[in-house]
PDB file of C-alpha atoms in Angstrom:
ATOM      1  CA  MET A 182      -1.487   4.206 -17.527  1.00  0.00           C
ATOM      2  CA  SER A 183      -0.798   0.645 -18.696  1.00  0.00           C
ATOM      3  CA  ASN A 184       1.021  -1.935 -16.588  1.00  0.00           C
ATOM      4  CA  GLU A 185       3.792  -1.967 -19.218  1.00  0.00           C
ATOM      5  CA  THR A 186       4.303   1.799 -18.933  1.00  0.00           C
ATOM      6  CA  ASN A 187       4.247   1.596 -15.150  1.00  0.00           C
ATOM      7  CA  ARG A 188       6.869  -1.154 -15.308  1.00  0.00           C
ATOM      8  CA  SER A 189       9.104   0.936 -17.548  1.00  0.00           C
ATOM      9  CA  TYR A 190       8.928   3.998 -15.334  1.00  0.00           C
ATOM     10  CA  ARG A 191       9.359   2.026 -12.158  1.00  0.00           C
ATOM     11  CA  ASN A 192      12.694   0.838 -13.591  1.00  0.00           C
ATOM     12  CA  SER A 193      13.727   4.447 -14.267  1.00  0.00           C
ATOM     13  CA  TYR A 194      12.358   5.590 -10.926  1.00  0.00           C
ATOM     14  CA  ASP A 195      14.258   2.929  -9.001  1.00  0.00           C
ATOM     15  CA  SER A 196      17.570   3.526 -10.749  1.00  0.00           C
ATOM     16  CA  GLU A 197      17.514   7.308 -11.124  1.00  0.00           C
ATOM     17  CA  ILE A 198      15.216   9.117  -8.708  1.00  0.00           C
ATOM     18  CA  LYS A 199      13.803   6.575  -6.298  1.00  0.00           C
ATOM     19  CA  LEU A 200      11.592   8.095  -3.621  1.00  0.00           C
ATOM     20  CA  ASP A 201      12.232   5.668  -0.798  1.00  0.00           C
ATOM     21  CA  ILE A 202      13.584   6.921   2.505  1.00  0.00           C
ATOM     22  CA  GLY A 203      17.022   5.408   2.280  1.00  0.00           C
ATOM     23  CA  ASP A 204      18.923   2.874   4.347  1.00  0.00           C
ATOM     24  CA  ALA A 205      17.318   3.877   7.659  1.00  0.00           C
ATOM     25  CA  GLY A 206      13.838   3.158   6.305  1.00  0.00           C
ATOM     26  CA  GLU A 207      14.975  -0.114   4.768  1.00  0.00           C
ATOM     27  CA  HIS A 208      16.500  -1.185   8.072  1.00  0.00           C
ATOM     28  CA  THR A 209      13.222  -0.412   9.855  1.00  0.00           C
ATOM     29  CA  ILE A 210      11.040  -2.431   7.524  1.00  0.00           C
ATOM     30  CA  LEU A 211      13.487  -5.367   7.583  1.00  0.00           C
ATOM     31  CA  SER A 212      13.460  -5.296  11.378  1.00  0.00           C
ATOM     32  CA  LEU A 213       9.657  -5.486  11.295  1.00  0.00           C
ATOM     33  CA  LEU A 214       9.881  -8.522   9.011  1.00  0.00           C
ATOM     34  CA  GLU A 215      12.157 -10.330  11.507  1.00  0.00           C
ATOM     35  CA  PRO A 216      13.295 -13.004   9.048  1.00  0.00           C
ATOM     36  CA  ARG A 217      14.381 -16.250  10.662  1.00  0.00           C
ATOM     37  CA  GLU A 218      16.619 -19.083   9.563  1.00  0.00           C
ATOM     38  CA  GLY A 219      14.777 -21.683   7.523  1.00  0.00           C
ATOM     39  CA  GLU A 220      11.724 -19.523   6.776  1.00  0.00           C
ATOM     40  CA  ARG A 221      10.414 -19.290   3.228  1.00  0.00           C
ATOM     41  CA  ILE A 222      10.059 -15.587   2.326  1.00  0.00           C
ATOM     42  CA  LEU A 223       8.777 -14.054  -0.902  1.00  0.00           C
ATOM     43  CA  ASP A 224      10.091 -10.600  -1.830  1.00  0.00           C
ATOM     44  CA  LEU A 225       7.331  -9.123  -3.997  1.00  0.00           C
ATOM     45  CA  GLY A 226       8.627  -6.370  -6.305  1.00  0.00           C
ATOM     46  CA  CYS A 227      12.236  -7.211  -5.492  1.00  0.00           C
ATOM     47  CA  GLY A 228      13.815  -4.962  -8.139  1.00  0.00           C
ATOM     48  CA  THR A 229      17.540  -5.664  -8.355  1.00  0.00           C
ATOM     49  CA  GLY A 230      17.484  -7.916  -5.304  1.00  0.00           C
ATOM     50  CA  ARG A 231      19.344  -5.870  -2.709  1.00  0.00           C
ATOM     51  CA  LEU A 232      16.766  -6.368   0.040  1.00  0.00           C
ATOM     52  CA  THR A 233      16.193  -9.983  -1.003  1.00  0.00           C
ATOM     53  CA  ALA A 234      19.875 -10.551  -0.274  1.00  0.00           C
ATOM     54  CA  ALA A 235      19.560  -8.812   3.095  1.00  0.00           C
ATOM     55  CA  ILE A 236      16.673 -11.131   4.006  1.00  0.00           C
ATOM     56  CA  ALA A 237      18.611 -14.186   2.822  1.00  0.00           C
ATOM     57  CA  ALA A 238      21.510 -13.212   5.086  1.00  0.00           C
ATOM     58  CA  SER A 239      19.304 -14.204   8.043  1.00  0.00           C
ATOM     59  CA  GLY A 240      19.270 -17.789   6.798  1.00  0.00           C
ATOM     60  CA  ALA A 241      15.799 -17.513   5.286  1.00  0.00           C
ATOM     61  CA  MET A 242      15.051 -19.223   1.960  1.00  0.00           C
ATOM     62  CA  THR A 243      14.076 -16.383  -0.360  1.00  0.00           C
ATOM     63  CA  LEU A 244      12.465 -15.922  -3.747  1.00  0.00           C
ATOM     64  CA  GLY A 245      12.400 -12.478  -5.342  1.00  0.00           C
ATOM     65  CA  ILE A 246       9.826 -11.688  -8.010  1.00  0.00           C
ATOM     66  CA  ASP A 247       9.466  -8.598 -10.168  1.00  0.00           C
ATOM     67  CA  SER A 248       7.596  -7.768 -13.361  1.00  0.00           C
ATOM     68  CA  SER A 249      10.740  -6.281 -14.928  1.00  0.00           C
ATOM     69  CA  GLU A 250      12.876  -8.871 -16.682  1.00  0.00           C
ATOM     70  CA  ALA A 251      15.733  -6.341 -16.800  1.00  0.00           C
ATOM     71  CA  GLN A 252      15.647  -5.924 -13.029  1.00  0.00           C
ATOM     72  CA  ILE A 253      15.499  -9.684 -12.483  1.00  0.00           C
ATOM     73  CA  GLU A 254      18.441 -10.232 -14.815  1.00  0.00           C
ATOM     74  CA  LYS A 255      20.471  -7.700 -12.861  1.00  0.00           C
ATOM     75  CA  ALA A 256      19.481  -9.378  -9.588  1.00  0.00           C
ATOM     76  CA  ARG A 257      20.584 -12.770 -10.893  1.00  0.00           C
ATOM     77  CA  LEU A 258      23.930 -11.384 -12.014  1.00  0.00           C
ATOM     78  CA  THR A 259      24.525  -9.620  -8.695  1.00  0.00           C
ATOM     79  CA  TYR A 260      23.308 -12.454  -6.447  1.00  0.00           C
ATOM     80  CA  PRO A 261      23.768 -15.688  -8.422  1.00  0.00           C
ATOM     81  CA  GLU A 262      23.312 -17.785  -5.282  1.00  0.00           C
ATOM     82  CA  LEU A 263      19.725 -16.529  -4.774  1.00  0.00           C
ATOM     83  CA  ARG A 264      16.474 -17.308  -6.595  1.00  0.00           C
ATOM     84  CA  PHE A 265      14.719 -14.669  -8.696  1.00  0.00           C
ATOM     85  CA  GLN A 266      11.801 -14.907 -11.103  1.00  0.00           C
ATOM     86  CA  ALA A 267      10.176 -12.500 -13.543  1.00  0.00           C
ATOM     87  CA  ALA A 268       6.491 -12.566 -12.616  1.00  0.00           C
ATOM     88  CA  ASP A 269       3.391 -10.382 -12.574  1.00  0.00           C
ATOM     89  CA  ALA A 270       2.431  -9.727  -8.949  1.00  0.00           C
ATOM     90  CA  CYS A 271      -1.256  -9.658  -9.919  1.00  0.00           C
ATOM     91  CA  HIS A 272      -1.202 -13.242 -11.228  1.00  0.00           C
ATOM     92  CA  TYR A 273       1.712 -14.995  -9.533  1.00  0.00           C
ATOM     93  CA  GLU A 274       0.989 -18.514  -8.267  1.00  0.00           C
ATOM     94  CA  ALA A 275       3.396 -19.940  -5.692  1.00  0.00           C
ATOM     95  CA  GLU A 276       4.454 -23.562  -6.091  1.00  0.00           C
ATOM     96  CA  LYS A 277       4.741 -23.841  -2.296  1.00  0.00           C
ATOM     97  CA  ARG A 278       3.340 -21.580   0.429  1.00  0.00           C
ATOM     98  CA  PHE A 279       5.556 -18.999   2.124  1.00  0.00           C
ATOM     99  CA  ASP A 280       5.943 -18.114   5.787  1.00  0.00           C
ATOM    100  CA  ALA A 281       6.130 -14.408   4.908  1.00  0.00           C
ATOM    101  CA  VAL A 282       5.658 -12.039   2.004  1.00  0.00           C
ATOM    102  CA  PHE A 283       7.750  -8.870   2.034  1.00  0.00           C
ATOM    103  CA  SER A 284       7.411  -5.824  -0.210  1.00  0.00           C
ATOM    104  CA  HIS A 285       9.284  -2.531  -0.229  1.00  0.00           C
ATOM    105  CA  ALA A 286       8.562   0.463  -2.510  1.00  0.00           C
ATOM    106  CA  ALA A 287       6.543  -1.615  -4.985  1.00  0.00           C
ATOM    107  CA  ILE A 288       2.827  -1.736  -4.077  1.00  0.00           C
ATOM    108  CA  HIS A 289       2.165   1.870  -5.141  1.00  0.00           C
ATOM    109  CA  TRP A 290       3.308   1.025  -8.683  1.00  0.00           C
ATOM    110  CA  ILE A 291       0.627  -1.639  -9.202  1.00  0.00           C
ATOM    111  CA  PRO A 292      -2.802  -0.309 -10.239  1.00  0.00           C
ATOM    112  CA  ASP A 293      -4.753  -3.515  -9.495  1.00  0.00           C
ATOM    113  CA  THR A 294      -3.977  -3.647  -5.787  1.00  0.00           C
ATOM    114  CA  GLU A 295      -6.915  -5.955  -5.048  1.00  0.00           C
ATOM    115  CA  ALA A 296      -5.335  -8.572  -7.331  1.00  0.00           C
ATOM    116  CA  VAL A 297      -1.962  -8.143  -5.606  1.00  0.00           C
ATOM    117  CA  VAL A 298      -3.512  -8.659  -2.169  1.00  0.00           C
ATOM    118  CA  ARG A 299      -5.204 -11.837  -3.434  1.00  0.00           C
ATOM    119  CA  THR A 300      -1.822 -13.020  -4.776  1.00  0.00           C
ATOM    120  CA  ILE A 301      -0.252 -12.419  -1.361  1.00  0.00           C
ATOM    121  CA  GLY A 302      -3.047 -14.346   0.333  1.00  0.00           C
ATOM    122  CA  ARG A 303      -2.593 -17.319  -2.002  1.00  0.00           C
ATOM    123  CA  ALA A 304       1.182 -17.281  -1.508  1.00  0.00           C
ATOM    124  CA  LEU A 305       1.059 -17.327   2.303  1.00  0.00           C
ATOM    125  CA  ALA A 306       0.587 -20.337   4.533  1.00  0.00           C
ATOM    126  CA  PRO A 307      -2.182 -19.898   7.130  1.00  0.00           C
ATOM    127  CA  GLY A 308      -0.801 -17.679   9.878  1.00  0.00           C
ATOM    128  CA  GLY A 309       1.859 -16.302   7.530  1.00  0.00           C
ATOM    129  CA  ARG A 310       2.693 -12.617   7.665  1.00  0.00           C
ATOM    130  CA  PHE A 311       2.745  -9.813   5.128  1.00  0.00           C
ATOM    131  CA  VAL A 312       5.157  -6.951   5.839  1.00  0.00           C
ATOM    132  CA  ALA A 313       5.325  -3.989   3.478  1.00  0.00           C
ATOM    133  CA  GLU A 314       6.239  -0.358   3.029  1.00  0.00           C
ATOM    134  CA  PHE A 315       5.092   1.758   0.092  1.00  0.00           C
ATOM    135  CA  ALA A 316       3.954   5.257  -0.847  1.00  0.00           C
ATOM    136  CA  GLY A 317       0.688   6.414   0.703  1.00  0.00           C
ATOM    137  CA  SER A 318      -1.836   9.211   0.535  1.00  0.00           C
ATOM    138  CA  GLY A 319      -0.188  12.619   0.174  1.00  0.00           C
ATOM    139  CA  ASN A 320       3.035  11.302  -1.329  1.00  0.00           C
ATOM    140  CA  VAL A 321       4.906  14.077  -3.204  1.00  0.00           C
ATOM    141  CA  ALA A 322       1.695  16.120  -3.038  1.00  0.00           C
ATOM    142  CA  ALA A 323       3.383  19.529  -2.922  1.00  0.00           C
ATOM    143  CA  LEU A 324       5.237  18.713  -6.117  1.00  0.00           C
ATOM    144  CA  THR A 325       2.358  17.109  -8.010  1.00  0.00           C
ATOM    145  CA  ASP A 326       0.019  19.953  -6.976  1.00  0.00           C
ATOM    146  CA  SER A 327       2.523  22.419  -8.462  1.00  0.00           C
ATOM    147  CA  ILE A 328       2.726  20.328 -11.627  1.00  0.00           C
ATOM    148  CA  GLU A 329      -1.056  20.298 -11.998  1.00  0.00           C
ATOM    149  CA  ARG A 330      -1.281  24.085 -11.518  1.00  0.00           C
ATOM    150  CA  ALA A 331       1.488  24.707 -14.053  1.00  0.00           C
ATOM    151  CA  LEU A 332      -0.105  22.402 -16.611  1.00  0.00           C
ATOM    152  CA  ALA A 333      -3.481  24.111 -16.220  1.00  0.00           C
ATOM    153  CA  ASP A 334      -1.890  27.566 -16.508  1.00  0.00           C
ATOM    154  CA  HIS A 335      -0.320  26.496 -19.810  1.00  0.00           C
ATOM    155  CA  GLY A 336      -3.561  25.126 -21.219  1.00  0.00           C
ATOM    156  CA  TYR A 337      -3.081  21.403 -20.541  1.00  0.00           C
ATOM    157  CA  ALA A 338      -5.571  19.185 -18.724  1.00  0.00           C
ATOM    158  CA  PRO A 339      -3.873  18.117 -15.477  1.00  0.00           C
ATOM    159  CA  ALA A 340      -6.214  15.278 -14.505  1.00  0.00           C
ATOM    160  CA  GLY A 341      -5.228  11.626 -14.740  1.00  0.00           C
ATOM    161  CA  ARG A 342      -1.458  12.000 -14.827  1.00  0.00           C
ATOM    162  CA  ILE A 343      -0.447  10.707 -11.395  1.00  0.00           C
ATOM    163  CA  PRO A 344       0.673   7.069 -11.931  1.00  0.00           C
ATOM    164  CA  TRP A 345       0.635   5.733  -8.372  1.00  0.00           C
ATOM    165  CA  TYR A 346      -1.821   3.980  -6.083  1.00  0.00           C
ATOM    166  CA  LEU A 347      -1.682   6.111  -2.919  1.00  0.00           C
ATOM    167  CA  PRO A 348      -4.139   4.816  -0.315  1.00  0.00           C
ATOM    168  CA  THR A 349      -4.849   5.967   3.200  1.00  0.00           C
ATOM    169  CA  ILE A 350      -4.179   3.587   6.070  1.00  0.00           C
ATOM    170  CA  GLY A 351      -7.893   2.908   6.348  1.00  0.00           C
ATOM    171  CA  GLU A 352      -8.252   2.095   2.671  1.00  0.00           C
ATOM    172  CA  PHE A 353      -5.363  -0.357   2.585  1.00  0.00           C
ATOM    173  CA  ALA A 354      -6.076  -1.960   5.954  1.00  0.00           C
ATOM    174  CA  GLY A 355      -9.684  -2.423   4.878  1.00  0.00           C
ATOM    175  CA  LEU A 356      -8.554  -4.071   1.643  1.00  0.00           C
ATOM    176  CA  LEU A 357      -6.416  -6.518   3.610  1.00  0.00           C
ATOM    177  CA  GLU A 358      -9.207  -7.313   6.055  1.00  0.00           C
ATOM    178  CA  ARG A 359     -11.704  -7.963   3.252  1.00  0.00           C
ATOM    179  CA  ASN A 360      -9.253 -10.509   1.880  1.00  0.00           C
ATOM    180  CA  GLY A 361      -8.811 -12.515   5.060  1.00  0.00           C
ATOM    181  CA  PHE A 362      -5.946 -10.729   6.817  1.00  0.00           C
ATOM    182  CA  ARG A 363      -5.685  -9.549  10.411  1.00  0.00           C
ATOM    183  CA  VAL A 364      -3.839  -6.219  10.441  1.00  0.00           C
ATOM    184  CA  THR A 365      -1.598  -5.802  13.502  1.00  0.00           C
ATOM    185  CA  LEU A 366       0.340  -2.688  12.433  1.00  0.00           C
ATOM    186  CA  ALA A 367      -0.584   0.179  10.131  1.00  0.00           C
ATOM    187  CA  GLN A 368       1.515   3.340  10.156  1.00  0.00           C
ATOM    188  CA  HIS A 369       1.465   6.451   7.995  1.00  0.00           C
ATOM    189  CA  PHE A 370       4.369   8.877   8.204  1.00  0.00           C
ATOM    190  CA  ASP A 371       5.445  11.986   6.329  1.00  0.00           C
ATOM    191  CA  ARG A 372       8.870  13.532   5.982  1.00  0.00           C
ATOM    192  CA  LEU A 373      10.893  15.850   3.784  1.00  0.00           C
ATOM    193  CA  ARG A 374      13.631  13.987   1.934  1.00  0.00           C
ATOM    194  CA  PRO A 375      16.499  15.941   0.362  1.00  0.00           C
ATOM    195  CA  PHE A 376      17.164  15.545  -3.331  1.00  0.00           C
ATOM    196  CA  ASN A 377      20.690  14.191  -3.712  1.00  0.00           C
ATOM    197  CA  HIS A 378      21.217  15.599  -7.210  1.00  0.00           C
ATOM    198  CA  PRO A 379      22.183  19.298  -7.468  1.00  0.00           C
ATOM    199  CA  ASP A 380      19.479  19.877 -10.106  1.00  0.00           C
ATOM    200  CA  GLY A 381      16.896  18.809  -7.522  1.00  0.00           C
ATOM    201  CA  ILE A 382      13.347  19.177  -8.782  1.00  0.00           C
ATOM    202  CA  LYS A 383      14.404  19.681 -12.397  1.00  0.00           C
ATOM    203  CA  ARG A 384      16.007  16.239 -12.522  1.00  0.00           C
ATOM    204  CA  TRP A 385      12.886  14.718 -10.937  1.00  0.00           C
ATOM    205  CA  LEU A 386      10.673  16.385 -13.535  1.00  0.00           C
ATOM    206  CA  GLU A 387      12.910  15.173 -16.352  1.00  0.00           C
ATOM    207  CA  GLY A 388      12.816  11.648 -14.964  1.00  0.00           C
ATOM    208  CA  PHE A 389       9.011  11.642 -15.117  1.00  0.00           C
ATOM    209  CA  ASP A 390       8.791  13.547 -18.379  1.00  0.00           C
ATOM    210  CA  ALA A 391       6.800  10.931 -20.301  1.00  0.00           C
ATOM    211  CA  ILE A 392       4.364  10.436 -17.416  1.00  0.00           C
ATOM    212  CA  PHE A 393       3.449  14.044 -16.698  1.00  0.00           C
ATOM    213  CA  PHE A 394       4.435  15.856 -19.902  1.00  0.00           C
ATOM    214  CA  ALA A 395       4.004  13.426 -22.806  1.00  0.00           C
ATOM    215  CA  ASP A 396       1.681  15.814 -24.663  1.00  0.00           C
ATOM    216  CA  VAL A 397       3.559  19.027 -23.796  1.00  0.00           C
ATOM    217  CA  THR A 398       5.561  20.907 -26.422  1.00  0.00           C
ATOM    218  CA  PRO A 399       9.294  21.460 -25.736  1.00  0.00           C
ATOM    219  CA  SER A 400       8.852  25.216 -25.329  1.00  0.00           C
ATOM    220  CA  ASP A 401       5.915  24.807 -22.954  1.00  0.00           C
ATOM    221  CA  LYS A 402       7.811  22.143 -21.031  1.00  0.00           C
ATOM    222  CA  ALA A 403      10.677  24.496 -20.234  1.00  0.00           C
ATOM    223  CA  SER A 404       8.213  27.116 -19.061  1.00  0.00           C
ATOM    224  CA  ILE A 405       6.273  24.571 -16.981  1.00  0.00           C
ATOM    225  CA  TYR A 406       9.466  23.396 -15.293  1.00  0.00           C
ATOM    226  CA  ARG A 407      10.240  26.979 -14.290  1.00  0.00           C
ATOM    227  CA  SER A 408       6.689  27.478 -13.039  1.00  0.00           C
ATOM    228  CA  VAL A 409       6.820  24.308 -10.952  1.00  0.00           C
ATOM    229  CA  GLU A 410      10.126  25.315  -9.374  1.00  0.00           C
ATOM    230  CA  MET A 411       8.800  28.762  -8.486  1.00  0.00           C
ATOM    231  CA  ASP A 412       5.516  27.421  -7.130  1.00  0.00           C
ATOM    232  CA  ALA A 413       7.030  24.570  -5.110  1.00  0.00           C
ATOM    233  CA  ALA A 414       9.913  26.544  -3.631  1.00  0.00           C
ATOM    234  CA  THR A 415       7.980  27.747  -0.583  1.00  0.00           C
ATOM    235  CA  ALA A 416       7.182  24.199   0.539  1.00  0.00           C
ATOM    236  CA  LEU A 417      10.185  22.303  -0.766  1.00  0.00           C
ATOM    237  CA  ARG A 418      13.250  24.574  -0.773  1.00  0.00           C
ATOM    238  CA  LYS A 419      14.963  25.181   2.566  1.00  0.00           C
ATOM    239  CA  ASP A 420      18.308  27.009   2.972  1.00  0.00           C
ATOM    240  CA  GLY A 421      19.234  26.379  -0.645  1.00  0.00           C
ATOM    241  CA  GLN A 422      18.375  22.653  -0.541  1.00  0.00           C
ATOM    242  CA  TRP A 423      15.506  21.089  -2.482  1.00  0.00           C
ATOM    243  CA  TYR A 424      13.389  18.474  -0.701  1.00  0.00           C
ATOM    244  CA  ASN A 425      10.560  16.153  -1.662  1.00  0.00           C
ATOM    245  CA  ASP A 426       7.571  15.547   0.577  1.00  0.00           C
ATOM    246  CA  ILE A 427       7.212  11.800   0.883  1.00  0.00           C
ATOM    247  CA  SER A 428       4.435   9.868   2.595  1.00  0.00           C
ATOM    248  CA  ARG A 429       4.790   6.195   3.444  1.00  0.00           C
ATOM    249  CA  ILE A 430       2.602   3.397   4.766  1.00  0.00           C
ATOM    250  CA  ARG A 431       3.967   0.457   6.734  1.00  0.00           C
ATOM    251  CA  VAL A 432       1.842  -2.581   7.436  1.00  0.00           C
ATOM    252  CA  ILE A 433       2.055  -5.952   9.125  1.00  0.00           C
ATOM    253  CA  ALA A 434      -0.822  -8.351   8.547  1.00  0.00           C
ATOM    254  CA  PHE A 435      -1.382 -12.059   9.131  1.00  0.00           C
ATOM    255  CA  LYS A 436      -3.310 -14.459   6.931  1.00  0.00           C
ATOM    256  CA  GLN A 437      -6.125 -15.885   9.021  1.00  0.00           C
ATOM    257  CA  HIS A 438      -7.580 -18.725   6.940  1.00  0.00           C
ATOM    258  CA  ALA A 439      -6.518 -21.272   4.350  1.00  0.00           C
ATOM    259  CA  ASN A 440      -7.452 -20.575   0.746  1.00  0.00           C
TER     260      ASN A 440
END
């Protein structure tokens, strides 16, 4: 999938069916960042700027970047007192080094993760910290496994449709270490998250229609949706409530050397 397509569906994903873990998870990752007054902090993949504003409330000097110009425009309208910039995380060059780089629910949308890690390294001052949370190995696996089985049963090739970078802790920590970081925290956690919309899985499938079902006929699509719901119900439907099985990685790492 192209970066442009990923960008488009991240916008939809964030606004319609975002798979983060809600305010409690956001509070946790912000507490790990520990922003301090006067620090320069880059919010990489800032979206509409809500967490950038939360960081700025500590007195830190923030800059939010995102590849989506629409998201950046919304952030500027909502928080006109803060700085936002449309920028590609793989190629961003900071004018001045930052004390910290923060990222929430963005890394898994960027296929060239090596380039992003190099960007983070260039943006940080020596000793600066990188604090992030994003989707990891096993994220929404029960649902995507059901999708792949339903596609195959209907005569469609299931391979190559998952759009996210979903590493293990070892894979991502190793990537950071190869690029001059010292990793001090790496956590992987799984949980079931309830769908807030009454249509549950069906709404999720519709939101990702062009990613998973671009080549599927309308009649087959309706049948596939039903098959996915039936197949996934054992793992994801509890007492009449649909859930999604999310997996997240949290990391803290420090830049060790100047570059």
